[in-house]
Coordinates of C-alpha atoms and ligand atoms in Angstrom, one line a residue:
M1 CA 19.1 -4.3 41.7
T2 CA 20.5 -4.2 38.3
Q3 CA 18.9 -6.1 35.3
D4 CA 21.9 -8.6 35.3
A5 CA 21.1 -9.3 39.1
R6 CA 17.5 -10.5 38.4
L7 CA 18.6 -12.9 35.6
P8 CA 18.8 -16.7 36.5
L9 CA 22.2 -17.6 38.0
A10 CA 23.4 -20.8 36.5
A11 CA 25.9 -23.1 38.1
M12 CA 28.7 -25.5 36.9
L13 CA 28.7 -29.1 37.9
I14 CA 31.9 -30.1 39.7
D15 CA 32.2 -33.3 41.8
G16 CA 28.4 -33.7 41.8
R17 CA 27.7 -30.2 43.2
L18 CA 26.4 -27.2 41.4
E19 CA 29.1 -24.6 41.9
Q20 CA 30.0 -20.9 41.1
A21 CA 33.3 -20.0 39.7
Q22 CA 36.4 -19.7 42.1
S23 CA 36.8 -16.1 40.7
G24 CA 33.2 -15.4 41.8
E25 CA 32.8 -13.8 38.3
T26 CA 30.0 -14.3 35.9
F27 CA 29.1 -13.4 32.3
V28 CA 25.6 -12.9 30.6
S29 CA 24.3 -15.1 28.0
T30 CA 22.1 -13.5 25.4
N31 CA 19.3 -14.4 22.9
P32 CA 20.5 -13.9 19.3
A33 CA 16.9 -13.3 18.0
N34 CA 16.5 -10.2 20.1
G35 CA 19.6 -9.4 22.2
E36 CA 17.9 -10.2 25.4
P37 CA 19.8 -11.5 28.4
I38 CA 19.0 -15.0 29.3
A39 CA 21.1 -16.0 32.4
R40 CA 24.2 -15.4 34.4
I41 CA 26.9 -17.9 33.6
P42 CA 30.0 -18.6 35.9
F43 CA 33.2 -17.5 34.4
G44 CA 35.4 -20.4 35.3
D45 CA 39.1 -20.6 34.7
D46 CA 42.1 -23.0 35.3
R47 CA 41.2 -23.3 39.1
D48 CA 37.7 -24.6 38.4
A49 CA 39.0 -26.8 35.6
R50 CA 41.6 -28.4 38.0
L51 CA 38.9 -29.1 40.7
A52 CA 36.8 -30.8 37.9
V53 CA 39.9 -32.8 36.9
D54 CA 40.5 -33.7 40.5
A55 CA 36.8 -34.9 40.7
A56 CA 37.0 -36.9 37.5
A57 CA 40.2 -38.6 38.4
A58 CA 38.9 -39.5 41.9
A59 CA 35.7 -40.9 40.3
F60 CA 37.4 -42.9 37.6
P61 CA 38.5 -46.0 39.6
A62 CA 35.0 -46.8 40.8
W63 CA 33.3 -45.9 37.7
S64 CA 35.6 -47.8 35.4
K65 CA 35.2 -51.0 37.6
L66 CA 31.4 -50.9 37.5
S67 CA 30.1 -53.5 35.0
A68 CA 29.0 -52.2 31.6
A69 CA 25.5 -53.3 32.6
A70 CA 25.5 -51.3 35.7
R71 CA 26.8 -48.2 33.8
A72 CA 24.0 -48.8 31.3
K73 CA 21.4 -48.3 34.1
H74 CA 22.8 -45.0 34.9
L75 CA 22.8 -44.0 31.3
H76 CA 19.1 -45.1 30.9
R77 CA 18.2 -43.1 34.0
L78 CA 19.9 -40.0 32.6
A79 CA 18.0 -40.5 29.3
D80 CA 14.7 -40.7 31.4
A81 CA 15.8 -37.4 33.3
L82 CA 16.5 -35.8 29.9
E83 CA 13.2 -37.0 28.4
R84 CA 11.3 -35.4 31.2
R85 CA 13.0 -31.9 30.6
R86 CA 13.3 -32.2 26.8
N87 CA 10.6 -29.3 26.1
E88 CA 12.3 -27.0 28.6
I89 CA 15.8 -27.5 27.4
A90 CA 14.7 -27.5 23.7
L91 CA 13.4 -24.0 24.4
V92 CA 16.7 -22.9 26.0
V93 CA 18.6 -24.3 22.9
T94 CA 16.3 -22.1 20.7
S95 CA 16.6 -19.0 22.8
E96 CA 20.3 -19.2 23.3
E97 CA 21.5 -20.6 19.9
G98 CA 18.7 -19.3 17.7
K99 CA 17.6 -22.4 15.8
P100 CA 13.9 -23.0 15.3
L101 CA 12.2 -25.2 17.9
H102 CA 11.7 -28.3 15.7
E103 CA 15.5 -28.3 15.0
A104 CA 16.1 -28.1 18.8
Q105 CA 13.7 -30.8 19.4
G106 CA 15.7 -32.9 17.0
E107 CA 19.0 -32.3 19.1
L108 CA 17.1 -33.5 22.1
Q109 CA 16.1 -36.6 20.5
L110 CA 19.7 -37.3 19.2
S111 CA 20.9 -36.8 22.7
I112 CA 18.4 -39.3 24.2
D113 CA 19.1 -41.8 21.4
S114 CA 22.9 -41.5 22.0
L115 CA 22.4 -42.1 25.7
R116 CA 20.3 -45.3 25.1
W117 CA 22.3 -46.6 22.3
Y118 CA 25.6 -46.4 23.9
A119 CA 24.2 -47.7 27.1
E120 CA 23.6 -50.9 25.3
E121 CA 26.7 -50.8 22.9
A122 CA 29.1 -50.6 25.8
R123 CA 28.0 -54.1 26.9
R124 CA 29.4 -55.5 23.6
A125 CA 32.9 -54.0 24.1
Y126 CA 34.3 -57.4 23.6
G127 CA 37.9 -58.5 23.7
A128 CA 39.2 -61.7 21.9
W129 CA 41.2 -64.9 22.5
I130 CA 43.9 -64.7 19.7
P131 CA 45.0 -67.9 18.0
D132 CA 48.6 -68.1 19.5
P133 CA 51.5 -69.4 17.4
V134 CA 53.6 -70.1 20.7
P135 CA 52.9 -73.4 22.7
G136 CA 52.2 -72.9 26.3
R137 CA 51.0 -69.2 25.9
R138 CA 47.5 -67.6 25.4
L139 CA 46.9 -64.2 24.0
L140 CA 43.9 -62.4 25.2
T141 CA 42.7 -58.8 24.5
Q142 CA 40.6 -56.6 26.7
R143 CA 38.9 -53.3 26.1
Q144 CA 39.6 -50.7 28.9
P145 CA 38.4 -47.1 29.3
V146 CA 41.1 -44.6 28.4
G147 CA 40.6 -42.5 31.7
V148 CA 39.7 -39.0 32.4
C149 CA 38.6 -37.2 29.2
G150 CA 38.5 -33.3 28.6
A151 CA 35.7 -32.5 26.0
I152 CA 35.3 -29.2 24.3
I153 CA 32.3 -28.5 22.2
P154 CA 31.0 -25.7 19.9
W155 CA 27.9 -23.6 20.0
N156 CA 26.1 -24.8 16.9
V157 CA 24.9 -28.1 18.3
P158 CA 24.9 -27.3 22.0
C159 CA 22.9 -30.1 23.4
A160 CA 23.4 -33.2 21.2
M161 CA 27.2 -32.4 21.0
I162 CA 27.4 -33.0 24.8
F163 CA 25.9 -36.4 24.4
R164 CA 27.8 -37.3 21.4
K165 CA 30.8 -37.3 23.7
A166 CA 29.6 -38.0 27.1
A167 CA 27.4 -41.0 26.2
P168 CA 30.1 -43.1 24.7
A169 CA 32.7 -42.0 27.2
L170 CA 30.6 -42.7 30.2
A171 CA 29.3 -46.0 28.8
A172 CA 33.0 -47.2 28.2
G173 CA 33.8 -46.3 31.8
C174 CA 35.7 -43.0 31.3
T175 CA 34.9 -39.9 33.4
M176 CA 34.8 -36.4 31.8
V177 CA 35.1 -32.7 32.3
L178 CA 33.1 -30.8 29.5
K179 CA 33.6 -27.2 28.4
P180 CA 30.9 -25.8 26.3
A181 CA 31.2 -22.8 23.9
E182 CA 30.8 -19.4 25.6
A183 CA 27.7 -18.5 23.4
T184 CA 25.7 -21.6 24.7
S185 CA 26.9 -22.1 28.1
Y186 CA 23.3 -21.9 29.5
V187 CA 22.2 -25.0 27.5
A188 CA 25.1 -27.0 28.9
L189 CA 24.5 -25.9 32.5
K190 CA 20.7 -26.9 32.1
V191 CA 22.0 -30.3 31.1
A192 CA 24.4 -30.2 34.0
E193 CA 21.2 -29.9 36.3
V194 CA 20.0 -33.1 34.6
F195 CA 23.2 -34.8 35.3
A196 CA 22.8 -34.0 38.9
E197 CA 19.1 -34.9 39.1
A198 CA 19.7 -38.3 37.6
E199 CA 22.3 -38.9 40.3
I200 CA 25.2 -39.8 38.2
P201 CA 28.0 -40.5 40.7
A202 CA 29.9 -37.3 41.7
G203 CA 32.8 -36.5 39.5
V204 CA 31.9 -38.9 36.7
I205 CA 30.7 -35.9 34.6
N206 CA 31.6 -32.4 35.3
V207 CA 30.7 -29.2 33.3
V208 CA 32.9 -26.0 33.5
T209 CA 32.0 -22.8 31.8
G210 CA 34.3 -19.7 31.3
K211 CA 37.7 -19.0 29.9
A212 CA 38.4 -21.3 27.0
S213 CA 42.2 -21.1 26.7
A214 CA 42.7 -21.5 30.6
I215 CA 40.3 -24.6 30.8
G216 CA 41.8 -26.0 27.5
N217 CA 45.3 -25.5 29.0
V218 CA 44.4 -27.7 32.0
F219 CA 43.2 -30.4 29.6
L220 CA 46.5 -30.3 27.7
T221 CA 49.0 -30.0 30.7
D222 CA 47.4 -32.2 33.4
H223 CA 48.8 -35.7 33.1
R224 CA 45.4 -37.1 34.5
V225 CA 43.5 -36.1 31.4
R226 CA 44.3 -39.0 28.9
K227 CA 42.2 -37.9 26.1
I228 CA 40.8 -34.7 24.5
S229 CA 37.7 -34.8 22.4
F230 CA 37.2 -31.6 20.6
T231 CA 34.4 -30.4 18.1
G232 CA 34.9 -27.0 16.6
S233 CA 37.0 -24.9 14.1
T234 CA 40.0 -26.4 12.4
D235 CA 42.2 -23.5 13.7
V236 CA 41.5 -24.4 17.3
G237 CA 41.6 -28.1 16.6
R238 CA 45.2 -27.7 15.3
L239 CA 46.2 -25.7 18.4
L240 CA 44.9 -28.5 20.7
L241 CA 46.5 -31.2 18.6
R242 CA 49.9 -29.2 19.0
G243 CA 49.3 -29.0 22.7
A244 CA 48.4 -32.6 23.1
A245 CA 51.6 -33.7 21.5
D246 CA 53.6 -32.9 24.6
Q247 CA 52.1 -35.5 26.7
I248 CA 51.1 -37.8 23.7
K249 CA 47.4 -37.6 24.7
R250 CA 44.7 -39.2 22.6
T251 CA 42.6 -36.9 20.7
S252 CA 39.4 -36.9 18.6
M253 CA 38.9 -33.9 16.3
E254 CA 35.6 -33.2 14.7
L255 CA 36.5 -30.1 12.8
G256 CA 35.3 -27.7 10.0
G257 CA 33.7 -28.7 6.7
N258 CA 33.3 -27.4 3.2
A259 CA 30.8 -29.8 1.7
P260 CA 30.3 -30.2 -2.0
V261 CA 26.7 -30.9 -3.2
I262 CA 26.5 -32.2 -6.7
L263 CA 23.3 -32.1 -8.8
F264 CA 23.6 -34.2 -12.0
E265 CA 21.1 -33.5 -14.7
D266 CA 19.5 -36.8 -14.2
C267 CA 18.5 -36.2 -10.5
D268 CA 14.8 -36.0 -9.2
L269 CA 14.7 -32.2 -9.5
D270 CA 11.9 -31.5 -7.0
A271 CA 13.2 -33.8 -4.4
S272 CA 16.9 -32.7 -4.9
I273 CA 15.9 -28.8 -4.7
R274 CA 13.9 -29.4 -1.6
A275 CA 16.8 -31.4 0.0
V276 CA 19.5 -28.8 -0.9
A277 CA 17.5 -26.1 0.5
S278 CA 16.8 -27.7 3.7
L279 CA 20.5 -28.7 4.1
K280 CA 21.7 -25.3 3.1
F281 CA 19.4 -23.2 5.5
L282 CA 19.6 -25.8 8.3
N283 CA 20.5 -23.8 11.5
A284 CA 20.8 -20.8 9.4
G285 CA 23.7 -22.3 7.5
Q286 CA 25.7 -22.9 10.6
A287 CA 26.1 -26.6 10.4
C288 CA 29.5 -28.4 9.8
I289 CA 27.9 -30.7 7.2
G290 CA 26.1 -27.7 5.6
A291 CA 26.1 -27.2 1.8
N292 CA 29.2 -25.0 1.0
R293 CA 29.7 -25.5 -2.7
I294 CA 26.6 -26.3 -4.8
Y295 CA 27.8 -27.8 -8.2
V296 CA 24.9 -28.0 -10.6
Q297 CA 25.3 -29.7 -14.2
S298 CA 24.9 -26.9 -16.7
S299 CA 21.8 -28.3 -18.5
I300 CA 19.7 -27.7 -15.2
Y301 CA 21.7 -24.8 -13.6
E302 CA 19.2 -22.1 -14.6
E303 CA 16.2 -24.0 -13.4
V304 CA 17.9 -25.0 -10.2
S305 CA 19.0 -21.6 -9.5
R306 CA 15.7 -20.0 -10.0
R307 CA 13.8 -22.4 -7.8
L308 CA 16.3 -22.2 -5.1
A309 CA 16.1 -18.5 -5.2
D310 CA 12.2 -18.7 -5.0
H311 CA 12.4 -21.1 -2.1
A312 CA 14.8 -18.6 -0.2
R313 CA 12.6 -15.7 -0.8
Q314 CA 9.5 -17.5 0.6
M315 CA 11.1 -18.9 3.8
K316 CA 9.8 -17.4 7.2
V317 CA 12.7 -16.1 9.1
G318 CA 12.4 -15.1 12.7
D319 CA 12.5 -15.9 16.4
G320 CA 12.9 -19.7 16.3
S321 CA 10.5 -20.0 19.2
Q322 CA 7.5 -18.7 17.0
A323 CA 5.3 -21.1 15.1
G324 CA 6.0 -21.5 11.4
V325 CA 9.7 -20.0 11.5
V326 CA 11.9 -22.1 9.5
M327 CA 15.1 -20.2 9.9
G328 CA 16.4 -18.3 12.9
P329 CA 19.1 -15.7 13.5
L330 CA 22.8 -16.3 13.3
V331 CA 24.5 -16.9 16.6
D332 CA 26.0 -13.3 17.0
M333 CA 26.8 -10.1 15.1
K334 CA 30.3 -11.3 14.5
A335 CA 28.9 -14.2 12.4
V336 CA 26.6 -11.8 10.5
E337 CA 29.6 -9.5 9.7
K338 CA 31.6 -12.6 8.5
V339 CA 28.9 -13.6 6.0
E340 CA 28.6 -10.0 4.7
E341 CA 32.3 -10.1 4.1
L342 CA 32.1 -13.2 2.2
V343 CA 29.2 -12.1 0.1
A344 CA 30.8 -8.8 -0.7
D345 CA 33.9 -10.6 -1.7
A346 CA 32.0 -13.0 -4.1
V347 CA 29.9 -10.2 -5.6
G348 CA 33.0 -8.0 -6.0
K349 CA 34.5 -10.9 -8.0
G350 CA 31.5 -11.3 -10.3
A351 CA 28.8 -13.5 -8.5
V352 CA 25.1 -12.6 -9.1
L353 CA 22.7 -12.2 -6.2
R354 CA 19.4 -14.2 -6.9
A355 CA 17.9 -13.8 -3.6
G356 CA 18.8 -12.1 -0.2
G357 CA 22.3 -10.7 0.0
S358 CA 21.8 -8.5 3.1
R359 CA 20.6 -8.4 6.7
M360 CA 16.9 -9.0 7.2
Q361 CA 15.0 -5.7 7.1
G362 CA 12.1 -4.6 9.4
E363 CA 11.3 -4.0 13.1
A364 CA 11.1 -7.6 13.8
Y365 CA 14.7 -8.1 12.9
E366 CA 16.2 -5.0 14.3
R367 CA 17.7 -6.3 17.6
G368 CA 18.5 -9.7 16.4
C369 CA 21.4 -11.2 14.3
F370 CA 19.5 -11.8 11.1
Y371 CA 20.7 -12.5 7.7
A372 CA 18.4 -13.3 4.7
P373 CA 18.5 -16.6 3.0
T374 CA 20.7 -16.0 0.0
V375 CA 21.2 -17.5 -3.4
M376 CA 24.1 -16.6 -5.6
T377 CA 25.0 -17.8 -9.2
G378 CA 28.0 -17.4 -11.4
V379 CA 30.2 -17.6 -8.3
P380 CA 33.9 -17.5 -9.4
R381 CA 36.1 -20.3 -7.9
T382 CA 38.3 -17.5 -6.7
A383 CA 35.7 -16.3 -4.3
R384 CA 36.7 -16.9 -0.6
L385 CA 33.6 -18.8 0.2
H386 CA 34.6 -21.4 -2.3
D387 CA 37.6 -22.3 -0.1
E388 CA 36.3 -21.3 3.3
E389 CA 33.4 -22.6 5.4
I390 CA 30.6 -20.1 5.0
F391 CA 28.7 -20.8 8.2
G392 CA 25.8 -18.8 7.1
P393 CA 22.5 -19.0 4.9
V394 CA 24.2 -18.5 1.6
A395 CA 23.9 -20.8 -1.2
A396 CA 26.8 -20.5 -3.7
L397 CA 26.1 -22.2 -7.0
Y398 CA 28.8 -23.2 -9.5
T399 CA 28.4 -25.0 -12.8
F400 CA 30.1 -28.0 -14.2
E401 CA 30.0 -30.2 -17.4
T402 CA 31.2 -33.7 -16.7
E403 CA 31.4 -36.2 -13.9
D404 CA 35.3 -36.3 -13.9
E405 CA 35.4 -32.6 -13.8
V406 CA 33.1 -32.3 -10.7
V407 CA 34.9 -35.0 -8.8
D408 CA 38.1 -33.0 -9.3
L409 CA 36.3 -29.9 -8.3
A410 CA 34.8 -31.5 -5.2
N411 CA 38.0 -32.9 -3.9
N412 CA 40.1 -29.8 -4.5
V413 CA 39.8 -28.3 -1.0
D414 CA 41.5 -29.0 2.2
Y415 CA 38.3 -30.3 4.0
G416 CA 36.6 -33.6 3.8
L417 CA 33.6 -33.9 6.2
S418 CA 30.6 -34.5 4.1
A419 CA 29.7 -34.6 0.5
Y420 CA 26.2 -35.1 -1.4
I421 CA 25.3 -36.4 -4.7
F422 CA 21.9 -36.2 -6.5
T423 CA 21.2 -38.4 -9.3
E424 CA 18.9 -41.2 -10.3
N425 CA 21.7 -43.3 -11.8
M426 CA 22.9 -45.6 -9.0
D427 CA 26.0 -46.7 -11.0
R428 CA 27.1 -43.0 -11.1
A429 CA 26.2 -42.5 -7.5
I430 CA 28.3 -45.3 -6.2
R431 CA 31.3 -44.4 -8.6
V432 CA 31.3 -40.8 -7.6
G433 CA 30.6 -41.6 -4.0
E434 CA 33.6 -43.8 -3.7
Q435 CA 36.0 -41.1 -5.3
L436 CA 34.9 -38.3 -2.9
E437 CA 37.4 -37.4 -0.5
S438 CA 35.1 -37.1 2.7
G439 CA 34.1 -39.0 5.7
M440 CA 30.4 -39.2 4.8
V441 CA 28.7 -39.0 1.4
G442 CA 24.8 -38.5 1.3
I443 CA 23.3 -40.1 -2.0
N444 CA 19.9 -38.4 -2.6
E445 CA 19.9 -37.7 1.2
T446 CA 21.0 -34.9 3.3
R447 CA 20.4 -36.4 6.8
L448 CA 23.6 -38.1 8.1
G449 CA 23.3 -38.1 12.0
A450 CA 22.2 -41.1 13.9
A451 CA 23.4 -42.5 17.2
E452 CA 24.1 -45.8 15.5
A453 CA 26.2 -44.4 12.6
P454 CA 29.8 -43.2 12.4
F455 CA 30.2 -39.3 11.8
G456 CA 33.4 -37.6 11.1
G457 CA 35.7 -36.3 8.5
V458 CA 39.1 -36.8 6.7
K459 CA 41.8 -34.3 5.7
M460 CA 41.6 -31.1 7.6
S461 CA 38.0 -32.0 8.8
G462 CA 39.3 -34.1 11.6
I463 CA 40.4 -37.4 13.1
G464 CA 38.2 -40.0 14.6
R465 CA 34.4 -40.7 14.5
E466 CA 31.5 -39.9 16.7
G467 CA 28.4 -42.2 16.9
G468 CA 28.3 -45.8 16.1
R469 CA 30.5 -48.7 17.1
E470 CA 33.6 -46.5 16.1
G471 CA 32.3 -43.8 18.6
L472 CA 32.8 -46.1 21.5
D473 CA 36.3 -47.2 20.3
E474 CA 37.4 -43.6 20.7
Y475 CA 37.1 -44.0 24.4
L476 CA 38.6 -47.5 24.7
E477 CA 42.1 -48.9 24.9
T478 CA 42.9 -52.5 23.7
K479 CA 45.0 -54.2 26.3
L480 CA 46.9 -57.5 25.5
L481 CA 47.3 -60.1 28.2
A482 CA 49.8 -62.7 27.4
I483 CA 49.4 -65.7 29.7
R484 CA 51.7 -68.6 30.4
V485 CA 49.7 -71.8 30.5
K486 CA 51.1 -75.3 31.5
D487 CA 49.5 -77.4 28.6
Ligands
LIG1 P1 35.6 -22.7 17.8 O1 35.8 -21.2 17.7 O2 36.8 -23.6 17.4 O3 35.1 -23.1 19.3 C1 34.9 -24.5 19.7 C2 35.1 -24.6 21.2 O4 36.5 -24.5 21.4 C3 34.4 -23.6 22.0 O5 33.9 -24.2 23.1 C4 35.5 -22.5 22.3 O6 35.3 -21.9 23.5 C5 36.7 -23.5 22.5 N1 38.0 -22.9 22.3 C6 38.2 -21.7 21.7 N2 39.6 -21.4 21.8 C7 40.1 -22.5 22.6 C8 41.4 -22.6 23.2 N3 42.5 -21.7 22.9 N4 41.6 -23.6 23.9 C9 40.5 -24.5 24.3 N5 39.2 -24.2 23.8 C10 39.0 -23.2 22.8 O7 34.3 -23.3 16.9 P2 32.9 -22.6 16.9 O8 32.9 -21.3 16.3 O9 32.4 -22.6 18.2 O10 32.1 -23.7 16.1 C11 32.0 -23.9 14.7 C12 33.1 -24.7 14.2 O11 32.8 -26.1 14.6 C13 32.9 -24.8 12.6 O12 34.1 -24.8 12.0 C14 32.1 -26.2 12.5 O13 32.3 -26.8 11.1 C15 32.7 -27.0 13.6 N6 31.9 -28.0 13.8 C16 32.4 -29.4 13.4 C17 31.5 -30.5 13.7 C18 31.9 -31.8 13.2 O14 31.4 -32.7 13.7 N7 33.0 -32.0 12.5 C19 30.3 -30.3 14.3 C20 29.9 -29.1 14.7 C21 30.7 -27.9 14.4 P3 34.6 -20.3 23.5 O15 33.4 -20.4 22.9 O16 34.5 -20.1 24.9 O17 35.5 -19.5 22.8

């Protein structure tokens, strides 16, 4: 028996059944902390995606006709089932994606919160009687589910992202086919087991792993798929938007970020440095809302640089399942090489390394995808990482003099997902916050996500919102009923 054959064999969820790929093929998922294989994953393609869309389309009429209250019961049961397996699934998130266990637990909590919040919110998907200027007629609006949705998610938030999409979609009465990222397919298939255990009716939610372009193409070309909800890179988002144009499908796009973090000289230095460090090194820098460009007012630049570098050097890096580890590996070696390239480019153009700047050294790191927490100062604005998403544990510090100057700098990129301001002057915080071109602004705060709050970007960071009331709207159409009445 080969080593691969002894690994757990995961299964996709199609029409309520746990299935292997039509091709019979599988691939092996690995742990980025040590290169160990974790599980065999079905390598699905367009045939599996088509079967899943068949199932979602067949399930739609009955699911959409259920009352919102009845659907809410299903979602609460699903949340209960997920609660029961939260520790086990958090461990799979850590071993497949690499983030420390406490961050993985946070993902599980957000997943459960999303299910419970949308279970209730869908009961408030009200329509309206509209005051009608025409006698003998009444105007009524009704909110109806969009239909079958295709969802594509990235690897960096492999569990919560499922529920950021599935919870509002299912609550609204839509059915869904979900395709996870290749790197974190095992997490999605563990969650698929939970869907099955919770007895969500067959076909309402389906999970297909495998060949991204083939599965995505089914979403784009099958008329029954009425909406595509995508989270991932701007490049793939653009490709899907182009494809979705042919059939005028609805789309939600949660794309890349390039967040500015602005530290004014009047900030609470201790709290701000702590917050910036935790934002920067969250998920080893692989977060769409992560700190990409750190602008520090010149009078505090040296102190912030020194303290951030001290922080970076003291961080415990390692396998995220081990106690005390605050930063895990990057998702794969390609990600490590991309960070190396960006750092080399910046250093070549004059940036100074204050901490890190290389792969982690030592036996514990040899087989994993580890890059040291890094701090760079004097980064020229011509460096690639000023305009590109770093997606690694590299803090790049720039200096500025005035408020107007930093607003221009912050806005002078193509992205607009999140931005952060640190100041004790609330007038300034509000003034600057209002001018920043981004979907979300943290003011002395870096935690932006909650089931209750709308999350999303402007410019090339995307279209639409996930979370909050706005997240439900993404899965609802407004229908107008014009009714003749004998007054
Ligand atoms: P990615 O390369 O765009 O992949 C995202 C998903 O798209 C994966 O499931 C991938 O499948 C799939 N995909 C790739 N090519 C496709 C195609 N031709 N047709 C259909 N699907 C395709 O992004 P990533 O590297 O996984 O994730 C990192 C990016 O996500 C970053 O830019 C980050 O900022 C962004 N992100 C944004 C948000 C937000 O809320 N705005 C949140 C998290 C992450 P395979 O893995 O199988 O290739």
